[in-house]
Short mmCIF file of C-alpha atoms and ligand atoms in Angstrom, two decimals:
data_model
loop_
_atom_site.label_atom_id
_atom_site.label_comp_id
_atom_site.label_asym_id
_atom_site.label_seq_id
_atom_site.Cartn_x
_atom_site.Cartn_y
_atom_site.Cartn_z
CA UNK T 193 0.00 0.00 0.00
CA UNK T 194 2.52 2.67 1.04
CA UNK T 195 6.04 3.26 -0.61
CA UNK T 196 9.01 2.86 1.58
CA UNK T 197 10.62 6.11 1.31
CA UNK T 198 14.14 5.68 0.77
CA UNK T 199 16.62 6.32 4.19
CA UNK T 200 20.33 7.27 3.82
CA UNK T 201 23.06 8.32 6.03
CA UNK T 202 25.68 9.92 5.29
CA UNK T 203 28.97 10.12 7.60
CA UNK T 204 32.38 10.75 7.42
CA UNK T 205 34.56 8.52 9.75
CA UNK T 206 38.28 9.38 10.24
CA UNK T 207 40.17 12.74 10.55
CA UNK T 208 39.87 14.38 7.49
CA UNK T 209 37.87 17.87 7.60
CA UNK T 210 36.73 18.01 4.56
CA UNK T 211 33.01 18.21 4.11
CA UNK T 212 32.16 19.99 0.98
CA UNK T 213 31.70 16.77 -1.00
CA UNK T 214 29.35 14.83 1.33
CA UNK T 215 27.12 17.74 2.09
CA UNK T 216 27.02 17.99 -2.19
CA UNK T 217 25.80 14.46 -2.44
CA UNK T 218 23.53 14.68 0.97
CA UNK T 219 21.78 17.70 -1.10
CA UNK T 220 21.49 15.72 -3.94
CA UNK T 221 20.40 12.72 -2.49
CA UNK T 222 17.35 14.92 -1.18
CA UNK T 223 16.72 16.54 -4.18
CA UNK T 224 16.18 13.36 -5.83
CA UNK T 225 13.23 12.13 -2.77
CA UNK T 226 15.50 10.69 -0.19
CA UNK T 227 15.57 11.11 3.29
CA UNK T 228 19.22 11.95 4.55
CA UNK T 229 20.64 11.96 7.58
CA UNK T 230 23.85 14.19 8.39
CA UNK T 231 25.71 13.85 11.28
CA UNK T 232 29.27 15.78 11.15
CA UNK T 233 32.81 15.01 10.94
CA UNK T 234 34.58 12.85 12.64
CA UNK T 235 32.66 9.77 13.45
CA UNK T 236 33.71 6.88 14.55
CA UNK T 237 32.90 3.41 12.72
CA UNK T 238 30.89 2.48 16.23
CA UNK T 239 28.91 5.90 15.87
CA UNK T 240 28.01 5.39 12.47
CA UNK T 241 26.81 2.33 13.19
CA UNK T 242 24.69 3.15 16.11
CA UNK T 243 23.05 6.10 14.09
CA UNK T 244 22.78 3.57 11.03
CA UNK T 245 20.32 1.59 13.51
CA UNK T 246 19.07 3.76 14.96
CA UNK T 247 17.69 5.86 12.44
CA UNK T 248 16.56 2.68 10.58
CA UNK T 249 18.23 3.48 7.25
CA UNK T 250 18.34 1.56 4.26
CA UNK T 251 21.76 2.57 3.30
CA UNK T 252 24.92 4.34 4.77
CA UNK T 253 27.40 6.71 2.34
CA UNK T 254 31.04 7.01 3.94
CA UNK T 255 33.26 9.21 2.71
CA UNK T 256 36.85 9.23 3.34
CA UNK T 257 39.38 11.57 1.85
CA UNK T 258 42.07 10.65 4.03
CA UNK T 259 43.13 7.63 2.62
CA UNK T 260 42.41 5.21 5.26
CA UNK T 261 39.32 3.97 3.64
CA UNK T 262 40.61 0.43 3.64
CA UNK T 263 40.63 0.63 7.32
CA UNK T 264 37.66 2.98 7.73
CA UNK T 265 34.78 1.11 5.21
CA UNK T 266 35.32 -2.29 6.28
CA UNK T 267 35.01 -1.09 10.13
CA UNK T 268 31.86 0.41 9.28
CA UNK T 269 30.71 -3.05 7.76
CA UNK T 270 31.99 -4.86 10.71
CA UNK T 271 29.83 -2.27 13.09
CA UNK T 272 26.85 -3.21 11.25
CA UNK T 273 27.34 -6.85 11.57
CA UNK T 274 28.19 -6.67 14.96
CA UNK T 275 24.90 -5.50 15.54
CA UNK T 276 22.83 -7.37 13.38
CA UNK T 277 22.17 -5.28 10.85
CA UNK T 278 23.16 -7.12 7.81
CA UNK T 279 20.57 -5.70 5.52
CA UNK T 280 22.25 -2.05 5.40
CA UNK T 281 23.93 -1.48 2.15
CA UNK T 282 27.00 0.50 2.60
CA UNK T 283 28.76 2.63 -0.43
CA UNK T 284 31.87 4.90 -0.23
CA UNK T 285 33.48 7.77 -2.15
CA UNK T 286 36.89 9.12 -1.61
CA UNK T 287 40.42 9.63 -3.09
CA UNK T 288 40.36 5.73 -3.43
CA UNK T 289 42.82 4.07 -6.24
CA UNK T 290 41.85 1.22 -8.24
CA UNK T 291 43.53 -1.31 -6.74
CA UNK T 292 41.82 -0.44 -3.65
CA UNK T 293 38.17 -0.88 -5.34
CA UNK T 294 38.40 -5.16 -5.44
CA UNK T 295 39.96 -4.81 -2.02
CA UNK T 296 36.64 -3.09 -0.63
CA UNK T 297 33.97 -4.66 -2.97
CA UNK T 298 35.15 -8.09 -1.73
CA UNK T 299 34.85 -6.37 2.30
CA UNK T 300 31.14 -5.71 1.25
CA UNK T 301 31.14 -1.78 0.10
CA UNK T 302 28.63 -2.41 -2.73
CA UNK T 303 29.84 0.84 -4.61
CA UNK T 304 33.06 3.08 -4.75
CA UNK T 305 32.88 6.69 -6.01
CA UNK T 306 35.66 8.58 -6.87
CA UNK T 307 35.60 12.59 -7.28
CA UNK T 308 33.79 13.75 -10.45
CA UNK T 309 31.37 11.40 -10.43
CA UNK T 310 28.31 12.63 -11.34
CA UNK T 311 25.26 12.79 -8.64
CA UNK T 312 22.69 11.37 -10.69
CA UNK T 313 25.10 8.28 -10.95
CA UNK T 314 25.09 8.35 -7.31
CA UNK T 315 21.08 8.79 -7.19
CA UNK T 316 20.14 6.14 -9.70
CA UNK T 317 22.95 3.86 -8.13
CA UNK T 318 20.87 4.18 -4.82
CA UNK T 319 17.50 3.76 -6.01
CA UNK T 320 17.87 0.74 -7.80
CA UNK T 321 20.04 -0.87 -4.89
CA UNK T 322 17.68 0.03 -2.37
CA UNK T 323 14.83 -1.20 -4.55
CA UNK T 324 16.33 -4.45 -4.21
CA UNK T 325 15.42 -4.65 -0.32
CA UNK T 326 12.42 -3.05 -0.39
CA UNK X 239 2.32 -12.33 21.70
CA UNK X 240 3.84 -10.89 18.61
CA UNK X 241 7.57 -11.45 18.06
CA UNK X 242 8.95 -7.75 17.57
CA UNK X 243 6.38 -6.05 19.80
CA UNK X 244 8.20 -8.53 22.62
CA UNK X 245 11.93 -7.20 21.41
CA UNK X 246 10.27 -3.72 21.77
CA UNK X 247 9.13 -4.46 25.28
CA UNK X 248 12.86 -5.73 25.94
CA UNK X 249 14.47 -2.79 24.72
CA UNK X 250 16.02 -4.15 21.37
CA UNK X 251 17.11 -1.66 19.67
CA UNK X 252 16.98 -2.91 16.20
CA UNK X 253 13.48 -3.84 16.04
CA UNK X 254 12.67 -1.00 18.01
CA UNK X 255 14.12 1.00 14.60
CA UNK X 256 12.38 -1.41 12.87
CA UNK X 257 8.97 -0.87 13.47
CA UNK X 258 9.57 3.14 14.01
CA UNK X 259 10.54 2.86 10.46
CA UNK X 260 7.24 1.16 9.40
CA UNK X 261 4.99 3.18 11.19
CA UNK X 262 6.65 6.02 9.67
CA UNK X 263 6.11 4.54 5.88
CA UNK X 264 2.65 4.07 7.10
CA UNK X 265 3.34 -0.21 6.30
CA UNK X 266 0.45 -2.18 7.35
CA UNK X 267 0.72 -4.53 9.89
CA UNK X 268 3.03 -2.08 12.03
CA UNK X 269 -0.42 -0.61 13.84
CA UNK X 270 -1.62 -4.15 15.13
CA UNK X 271 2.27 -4.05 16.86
CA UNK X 272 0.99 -0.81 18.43
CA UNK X 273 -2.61 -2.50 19.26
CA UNK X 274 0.18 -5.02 21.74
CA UNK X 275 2.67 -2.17 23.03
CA UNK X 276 -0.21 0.14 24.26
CA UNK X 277 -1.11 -0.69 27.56
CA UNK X 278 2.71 -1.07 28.30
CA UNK X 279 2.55 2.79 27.23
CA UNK X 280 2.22 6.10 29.73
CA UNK X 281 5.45 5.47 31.33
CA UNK X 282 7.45 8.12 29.98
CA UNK X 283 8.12 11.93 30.18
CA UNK X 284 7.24 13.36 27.11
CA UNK X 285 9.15 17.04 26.56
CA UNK X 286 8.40 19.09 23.74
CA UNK X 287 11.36 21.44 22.56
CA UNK X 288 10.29 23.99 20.18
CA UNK X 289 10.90 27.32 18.64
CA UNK X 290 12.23 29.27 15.15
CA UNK X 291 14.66 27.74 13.05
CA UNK X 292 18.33 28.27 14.43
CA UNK X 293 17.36 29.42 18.16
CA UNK X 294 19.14 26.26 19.62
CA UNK X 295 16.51 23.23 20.28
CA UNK X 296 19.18 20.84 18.99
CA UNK X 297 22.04 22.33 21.43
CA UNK X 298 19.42 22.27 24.10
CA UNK X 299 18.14 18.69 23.35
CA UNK X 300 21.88 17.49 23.99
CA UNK X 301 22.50 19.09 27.06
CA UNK X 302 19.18 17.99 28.09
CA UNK X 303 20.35 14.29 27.42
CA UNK X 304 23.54 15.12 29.08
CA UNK X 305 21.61 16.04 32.33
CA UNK X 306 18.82 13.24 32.20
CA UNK X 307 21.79 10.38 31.86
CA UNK X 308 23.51 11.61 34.87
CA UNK X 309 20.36 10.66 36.40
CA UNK X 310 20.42 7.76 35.05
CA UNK X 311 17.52 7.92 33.14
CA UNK X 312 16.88 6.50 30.22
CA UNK X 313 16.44 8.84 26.93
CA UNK X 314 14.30 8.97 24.01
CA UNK X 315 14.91 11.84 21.19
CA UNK X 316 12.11 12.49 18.36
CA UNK X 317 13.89 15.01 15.98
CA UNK X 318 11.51 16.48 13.52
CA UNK X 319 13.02 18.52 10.67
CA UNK X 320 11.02 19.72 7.20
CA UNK X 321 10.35 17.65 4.07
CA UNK X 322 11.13 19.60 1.31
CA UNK X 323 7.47 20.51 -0.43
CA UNK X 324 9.55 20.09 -3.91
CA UNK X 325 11.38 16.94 -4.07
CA UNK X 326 9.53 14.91 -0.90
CA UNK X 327 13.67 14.27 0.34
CA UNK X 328 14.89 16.06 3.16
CA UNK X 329 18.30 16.69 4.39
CA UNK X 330 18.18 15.79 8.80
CA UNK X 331 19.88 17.23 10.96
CA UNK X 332 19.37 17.90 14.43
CA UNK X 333 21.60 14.93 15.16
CA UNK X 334 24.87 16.72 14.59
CA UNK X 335 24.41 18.44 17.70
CA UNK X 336 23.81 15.83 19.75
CA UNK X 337 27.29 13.33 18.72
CA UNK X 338 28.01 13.04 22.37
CA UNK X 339 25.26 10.50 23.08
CA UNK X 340 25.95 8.32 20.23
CA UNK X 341 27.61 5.26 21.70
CA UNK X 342 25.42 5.68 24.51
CA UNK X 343 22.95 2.56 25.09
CA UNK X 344 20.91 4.74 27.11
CA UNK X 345 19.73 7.30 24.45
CA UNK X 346 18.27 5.91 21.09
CA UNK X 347 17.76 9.48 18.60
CA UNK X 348 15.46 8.90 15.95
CA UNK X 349 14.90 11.91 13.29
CA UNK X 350 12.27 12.02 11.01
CA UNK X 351 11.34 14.57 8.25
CA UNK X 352 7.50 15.54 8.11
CA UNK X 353 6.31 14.29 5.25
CA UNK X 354 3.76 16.85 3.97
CA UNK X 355 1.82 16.98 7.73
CA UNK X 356 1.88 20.69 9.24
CA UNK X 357 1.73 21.48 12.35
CA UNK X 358 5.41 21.10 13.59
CA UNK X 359 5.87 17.40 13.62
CA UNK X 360 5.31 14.84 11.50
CA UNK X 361 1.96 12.40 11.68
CA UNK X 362 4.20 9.16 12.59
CA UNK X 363 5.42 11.41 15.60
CA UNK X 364 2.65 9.85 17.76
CA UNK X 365 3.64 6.18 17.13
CA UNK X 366 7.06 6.93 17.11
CA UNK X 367 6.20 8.80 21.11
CA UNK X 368 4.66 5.31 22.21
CA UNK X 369 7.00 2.90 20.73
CA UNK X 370 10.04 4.63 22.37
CA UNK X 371 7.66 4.44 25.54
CA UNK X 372 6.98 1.08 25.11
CA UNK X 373 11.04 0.74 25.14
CA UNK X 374 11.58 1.76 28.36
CA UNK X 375 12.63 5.97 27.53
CA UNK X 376 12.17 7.55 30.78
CA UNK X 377 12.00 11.23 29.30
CA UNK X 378 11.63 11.53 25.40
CA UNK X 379 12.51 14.72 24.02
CA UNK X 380 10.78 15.81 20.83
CA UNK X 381 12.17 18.54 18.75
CA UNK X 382 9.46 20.23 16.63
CA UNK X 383 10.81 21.79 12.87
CA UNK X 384 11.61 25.04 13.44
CA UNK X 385 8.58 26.76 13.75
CA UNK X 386 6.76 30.03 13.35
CA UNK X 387 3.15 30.65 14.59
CA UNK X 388 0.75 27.91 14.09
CA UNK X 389 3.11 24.71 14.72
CA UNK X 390 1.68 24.18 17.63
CA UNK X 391 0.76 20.30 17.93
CA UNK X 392 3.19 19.37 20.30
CA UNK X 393 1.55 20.74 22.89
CA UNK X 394 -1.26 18.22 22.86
CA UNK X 395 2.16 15.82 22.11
CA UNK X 396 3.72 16.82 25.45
CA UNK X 397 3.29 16.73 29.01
CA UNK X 398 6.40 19.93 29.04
CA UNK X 399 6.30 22.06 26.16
CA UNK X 400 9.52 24.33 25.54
CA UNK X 401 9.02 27.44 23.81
CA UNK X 402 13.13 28.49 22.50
CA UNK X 403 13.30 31.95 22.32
CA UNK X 404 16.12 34.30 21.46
CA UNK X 405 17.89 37.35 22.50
CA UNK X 406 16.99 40.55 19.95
CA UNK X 407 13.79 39.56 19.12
CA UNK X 408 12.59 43.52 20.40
CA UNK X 409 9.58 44.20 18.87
CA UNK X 410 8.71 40.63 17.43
CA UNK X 411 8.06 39.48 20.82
CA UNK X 412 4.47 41.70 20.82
CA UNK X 413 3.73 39.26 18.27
CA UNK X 414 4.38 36.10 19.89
CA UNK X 415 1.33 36.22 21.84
CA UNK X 416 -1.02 34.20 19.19
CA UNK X 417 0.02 30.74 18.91
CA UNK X 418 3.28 29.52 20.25
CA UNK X 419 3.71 31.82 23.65
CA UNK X 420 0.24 30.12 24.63
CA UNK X 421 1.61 26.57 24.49
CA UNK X 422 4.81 27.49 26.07
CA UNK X 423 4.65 25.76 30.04
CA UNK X 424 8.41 26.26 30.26
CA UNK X 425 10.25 29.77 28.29
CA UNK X 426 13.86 29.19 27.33
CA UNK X 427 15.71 32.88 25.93
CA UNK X 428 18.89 30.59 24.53
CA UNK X 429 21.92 32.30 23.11
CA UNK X 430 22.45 34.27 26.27
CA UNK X 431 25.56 35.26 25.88
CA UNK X 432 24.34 37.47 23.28
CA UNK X 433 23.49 41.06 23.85
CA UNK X 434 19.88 41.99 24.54
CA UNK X 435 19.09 39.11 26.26
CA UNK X 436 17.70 40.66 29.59
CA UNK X 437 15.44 42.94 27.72
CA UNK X 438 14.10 40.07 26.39
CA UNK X 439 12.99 38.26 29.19
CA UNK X 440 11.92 41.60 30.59
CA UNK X 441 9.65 41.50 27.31
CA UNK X 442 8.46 38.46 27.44
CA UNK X 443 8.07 39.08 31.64
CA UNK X 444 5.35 42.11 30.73
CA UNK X 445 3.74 40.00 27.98
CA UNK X 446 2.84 37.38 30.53
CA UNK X 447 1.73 39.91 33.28
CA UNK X 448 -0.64 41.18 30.69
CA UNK X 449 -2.49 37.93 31.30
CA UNK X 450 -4.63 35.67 28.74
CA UNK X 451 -2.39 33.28 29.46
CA UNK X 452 -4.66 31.07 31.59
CA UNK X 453 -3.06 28.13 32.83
CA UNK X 454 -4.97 26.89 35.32
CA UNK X 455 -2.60 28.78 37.87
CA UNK X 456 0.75 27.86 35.93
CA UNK X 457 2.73 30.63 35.21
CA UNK X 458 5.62 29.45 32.56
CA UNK X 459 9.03 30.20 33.85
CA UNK X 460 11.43 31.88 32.15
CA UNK X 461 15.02 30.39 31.73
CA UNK X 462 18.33 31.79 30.36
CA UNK X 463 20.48 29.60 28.85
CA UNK X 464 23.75 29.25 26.67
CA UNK X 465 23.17 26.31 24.85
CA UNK X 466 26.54 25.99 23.66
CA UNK X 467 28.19 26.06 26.87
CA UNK X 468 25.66 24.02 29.17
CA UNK X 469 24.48 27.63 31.35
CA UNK X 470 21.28 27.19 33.05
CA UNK X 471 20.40 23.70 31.68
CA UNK X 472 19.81 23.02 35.59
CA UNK X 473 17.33 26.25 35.47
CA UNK X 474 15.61 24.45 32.78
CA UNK X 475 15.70 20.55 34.27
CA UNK X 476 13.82 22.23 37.46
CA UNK X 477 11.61 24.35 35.65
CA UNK X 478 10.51 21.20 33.56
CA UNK X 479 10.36 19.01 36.43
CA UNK X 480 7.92 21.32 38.42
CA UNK X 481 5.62 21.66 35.42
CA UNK X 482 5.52 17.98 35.63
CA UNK X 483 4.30 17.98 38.86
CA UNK X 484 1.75 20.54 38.36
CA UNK X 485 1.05 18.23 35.40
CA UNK X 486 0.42 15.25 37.44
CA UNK X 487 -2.18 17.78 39.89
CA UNK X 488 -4.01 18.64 36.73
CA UNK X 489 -4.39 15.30 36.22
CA UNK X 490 -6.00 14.75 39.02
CA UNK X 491 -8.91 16.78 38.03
CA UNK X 492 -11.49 15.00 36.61
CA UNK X 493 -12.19 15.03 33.18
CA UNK X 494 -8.67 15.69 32.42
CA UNK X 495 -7.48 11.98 31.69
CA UNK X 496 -10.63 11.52 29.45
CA UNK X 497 -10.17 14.55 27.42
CA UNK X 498 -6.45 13.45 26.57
CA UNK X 499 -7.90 9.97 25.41
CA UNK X 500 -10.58 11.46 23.89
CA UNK X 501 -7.65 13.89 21.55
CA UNK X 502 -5.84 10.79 21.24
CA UNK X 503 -8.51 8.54 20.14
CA UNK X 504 -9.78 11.23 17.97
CA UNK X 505 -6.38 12.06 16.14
CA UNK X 506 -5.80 8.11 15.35
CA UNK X 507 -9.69 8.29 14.02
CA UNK X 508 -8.79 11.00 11.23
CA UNK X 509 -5.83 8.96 10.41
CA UNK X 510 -7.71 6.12 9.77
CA UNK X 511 -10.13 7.60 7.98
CA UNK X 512 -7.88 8.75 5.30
CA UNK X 513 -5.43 6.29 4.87
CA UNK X 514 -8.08 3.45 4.94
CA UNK X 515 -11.61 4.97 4.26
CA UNK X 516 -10.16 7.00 1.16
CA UNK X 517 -7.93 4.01 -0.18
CA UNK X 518 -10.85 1.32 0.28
CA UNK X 519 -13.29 3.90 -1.23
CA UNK X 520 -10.43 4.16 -4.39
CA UNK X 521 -9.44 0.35 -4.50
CA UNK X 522 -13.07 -0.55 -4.29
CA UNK X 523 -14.05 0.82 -7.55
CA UNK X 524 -16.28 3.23 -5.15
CA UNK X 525 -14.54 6.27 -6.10
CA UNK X 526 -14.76 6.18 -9.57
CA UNK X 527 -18.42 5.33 -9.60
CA UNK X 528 -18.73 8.39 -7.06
CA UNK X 529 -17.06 10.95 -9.78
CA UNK X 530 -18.50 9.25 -12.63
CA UNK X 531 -22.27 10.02 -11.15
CA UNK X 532 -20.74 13.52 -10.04
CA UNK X 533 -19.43 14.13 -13.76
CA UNK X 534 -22.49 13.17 -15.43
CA UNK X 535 -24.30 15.77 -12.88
CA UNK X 536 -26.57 13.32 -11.10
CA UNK X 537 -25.65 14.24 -7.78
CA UNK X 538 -23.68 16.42 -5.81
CA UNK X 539 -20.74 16.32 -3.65
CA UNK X 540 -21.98 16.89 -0.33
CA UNK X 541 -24.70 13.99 -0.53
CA UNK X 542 -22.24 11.71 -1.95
CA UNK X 543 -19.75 12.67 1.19
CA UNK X 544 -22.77 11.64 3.61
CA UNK X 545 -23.96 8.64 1.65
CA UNK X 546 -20.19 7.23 1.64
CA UNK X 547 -20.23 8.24 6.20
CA UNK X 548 -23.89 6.52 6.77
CA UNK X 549 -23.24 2.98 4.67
CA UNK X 550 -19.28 3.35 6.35
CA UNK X 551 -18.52 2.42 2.89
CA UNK X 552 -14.77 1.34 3.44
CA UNK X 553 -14.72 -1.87 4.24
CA UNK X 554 -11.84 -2.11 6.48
CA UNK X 555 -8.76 -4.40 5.47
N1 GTP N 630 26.10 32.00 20.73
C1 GTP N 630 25.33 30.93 20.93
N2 GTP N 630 25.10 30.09 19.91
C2 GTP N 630 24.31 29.02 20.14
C3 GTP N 630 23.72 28.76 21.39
N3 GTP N 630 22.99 27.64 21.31
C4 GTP N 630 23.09 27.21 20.03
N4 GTP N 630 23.90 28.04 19.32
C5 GTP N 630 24.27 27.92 17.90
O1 GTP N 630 23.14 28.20 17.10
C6 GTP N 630 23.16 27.43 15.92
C7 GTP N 630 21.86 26.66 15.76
O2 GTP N 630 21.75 25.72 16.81
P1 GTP N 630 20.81 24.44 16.73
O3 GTP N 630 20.86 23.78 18.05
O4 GTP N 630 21.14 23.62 15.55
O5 GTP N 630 19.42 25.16 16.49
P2 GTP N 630 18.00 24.49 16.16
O6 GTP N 630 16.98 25.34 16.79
O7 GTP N 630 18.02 23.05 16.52
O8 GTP N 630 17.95 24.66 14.58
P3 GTP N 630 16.93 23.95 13.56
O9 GTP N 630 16.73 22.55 13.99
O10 GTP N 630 17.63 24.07 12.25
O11 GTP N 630 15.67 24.76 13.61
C8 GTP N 630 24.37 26.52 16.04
O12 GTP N 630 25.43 27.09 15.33
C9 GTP N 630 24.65 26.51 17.52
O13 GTP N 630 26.02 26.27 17.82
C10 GTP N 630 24.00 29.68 22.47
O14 GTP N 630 23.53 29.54 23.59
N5 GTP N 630 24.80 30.74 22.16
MG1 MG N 631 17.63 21.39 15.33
#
């Protein structure tokens, strides 16, 4: 009867301080329907998680421009797990080289965007992988 | 009894989320989990925290948190922030202020966006109150969108309401008198360290004394506080707490219980009546038939309004 409306969160673990591009995506991401939740710099993998619960989302963005997003993503993953929820889809963007990209996709990120990729790949990558669960 | 309205009961946090997300996608099957968790409901203090965009609910909500844990108390937050009327998304964000209580098992923040529903919350905001009761929140603090005039719903929400004011407001405060000052039990000037803040409360202090505030003998306090640096949160905690127990006099009185039900009972009714009497009417071919005979000019819309109330055409589901 009712459409799921589609939940994301989108954090930035680690130490970098640079916001600009998340906030551009969490704008977009609402632009396009979606509900997003922002919570800051600086979070750790066990705060993400919590807020991932928590807020009942269907999917969490990460972005890392530090370079420790081999450390950072799969933490997030293994936050999730930890506490059950399995069915959270997680995607990342970031400074991330290609030989990093198998590394992650095989942790569980689903999707890796690098800078200049366009929003509406980042939208219609969403939708249909949130479809999915619905 | 059902499976997840048990986990609610036992404070589980991902059901809990769970079903908070369904009632808020309106998914059916989530109310008959609310039919189970409502007589374990009426436990908790509800707070309202409201006021204009920017004055400093969210800064407030966190110190409030910060003061309810050290008492050990468990906490409940209900951020409401707008859905845009263009694309239906909505960016949320109350919860940046409030990163200190994240890895905190006694505080579970939920934000929602309000969907299209005026008024200062969002229509799930109800459920949403009585399933974090039903989890064992002692206090649950609910921050309205940032409001102007005629938000005032939380007031029937809340046993507290919090009306966030701040400094400078001068000659706006004249105007404050419809709407929100009347459902403020508790008045908050945040931002104190900013200048203009005593002639402000001095403001708002004449305002009151003018009267038409009746309150049954309550007379909302007036706190200052800096938000960012914690000042006069324990002005505010007491202030709150002694509303509550001129609360629990009121409700004392008689007829005062029943006409809470009564709002209660009657709000759920209009939601019902929508979502199911307007969808059964549509999905029963009723609707059609309805504008077909109103097209054609055999009737009129006001007889076909009654005729659909007296046969209670909408077969429930
Ligand atoms: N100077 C000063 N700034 C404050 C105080 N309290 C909050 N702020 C700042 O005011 C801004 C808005 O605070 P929020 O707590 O997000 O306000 P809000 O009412 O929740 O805002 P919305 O939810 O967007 O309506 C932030 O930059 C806060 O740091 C205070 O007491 N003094
Ligand atoms: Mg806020």
């Amino acid at each position: 009867m009712a459409e799921r409306k589609i939940r994301i969160l989108m954090a930035k673990p680690g130490l970098d301080g640079h916001d600009r591009g998340v906030k551009v995506v969490a704008r977009a991401l609402r632009d396009a329907g979606f509900e997003v939740i922002y919570t800051g710099l600086h979070q750790t993998p066990e705060m993400i998680a919590n807020t991932a619960v928590q807020e009942g989302v269907d999917a969490v963005g990460l972005s890392v421009l530090s370079g420790a997003h081999n450390t950072l993503f799969p933490a997030v993953i293994e936050a999730l797990r930890k506490k059950g929820a399995n069915s959270v889809m997680v995607f990342g963007g970031g400074i991330i080289p290609e030989e990093d990209m198998v590394f992650l996709k095989d942790k569980g990120v689903k999707a890796v965007f690098t800078p200049g990729t366009s929003t509406e790949e980042i939208i219609s990558f969403v939708r249909t992988s949130v479809k999915s669960i619905h | 009894m059902s499976d997840l309205a048990e986990k609610v009961l036992r404070g589980e946090v991902l059901p809990t989320a769970r079903l908070i997300r369904d009632l808020d996608d309106g998914i059916d099957g989530a109310i008959s989990e609310l039919k189970i968790l409502y007589p374990h409901t009426g436990k908790a203090e509800i707070i309202g925290i409201t006021g204009a965009p920017g004055a400093g609910k969210s800064t407030l909500v966190n110190r409030l948190i910060e003061n309810f844990r050290s008492r050990g108390k468990k906490v409940g937050v209900i951020a409401v922030d707008p859905t845009s009327p263009f694309s239906g998304g909505a960016v949320l964000g109350d919860r940046i202020r409030m990163q200190n209580h994240f890895n905190d098992p006694g505080v579970f923040i939920r934000s929602v966006a309000t969907r299209g529903h005026l008024g200062g919350l969002s229509s799930s905001a109800y459920e949403i109150i009585k399933v974090l009761d039903a989890f064992g929140s002692d206090v649950i603090l609910v921050e309205t969108v940032g409001v102007g005039q005629d938000e005032v719903e939380i007031a029937g929400a809340a046993h507290t309401t919090v009306v966030v004011l701040t400094p400078g407001m001068g000659d706006e405060i004249q105007n404050l008198k419809a709407g929100i000052l009347e459902i403020a039990d508790v008045l908050v000037v945040n931002k104190a360290d900013r200048e203009g803040a005593q002639v402000t409360v001095q403001g708002l202090r004449r305002l009151l004394e003018m009267g038409g505030f009746d309150r049954k003998g309550w007379k909302p306090p007036i706190c200052l506080t800096v938000g960012t640096e914690g000042t006069g949160i324990a002005d505010l905690v007491q202030a709150v707490d002694q509303h509550r127990e001129f609360w629990n006099r009121q409700k004392a009185q008689p007829g005062f219980e029943n006409k809470r039900r009564e709002e209660d009972f009657l709000r759920i009714l209009q939601g019902q009546a929508i979502s199911k009497l307007i969808v059964n009417l549509r999905r029963s071919g009723s609707l059609d038939e309805i504008v077909s005979r109103l097209v054609r000019g055999e009737s009129d819309p006001y007889s076909e309004s009654e005729k659909v109330l007296k046969l209670g055409d909408y077969r429930p589901t």
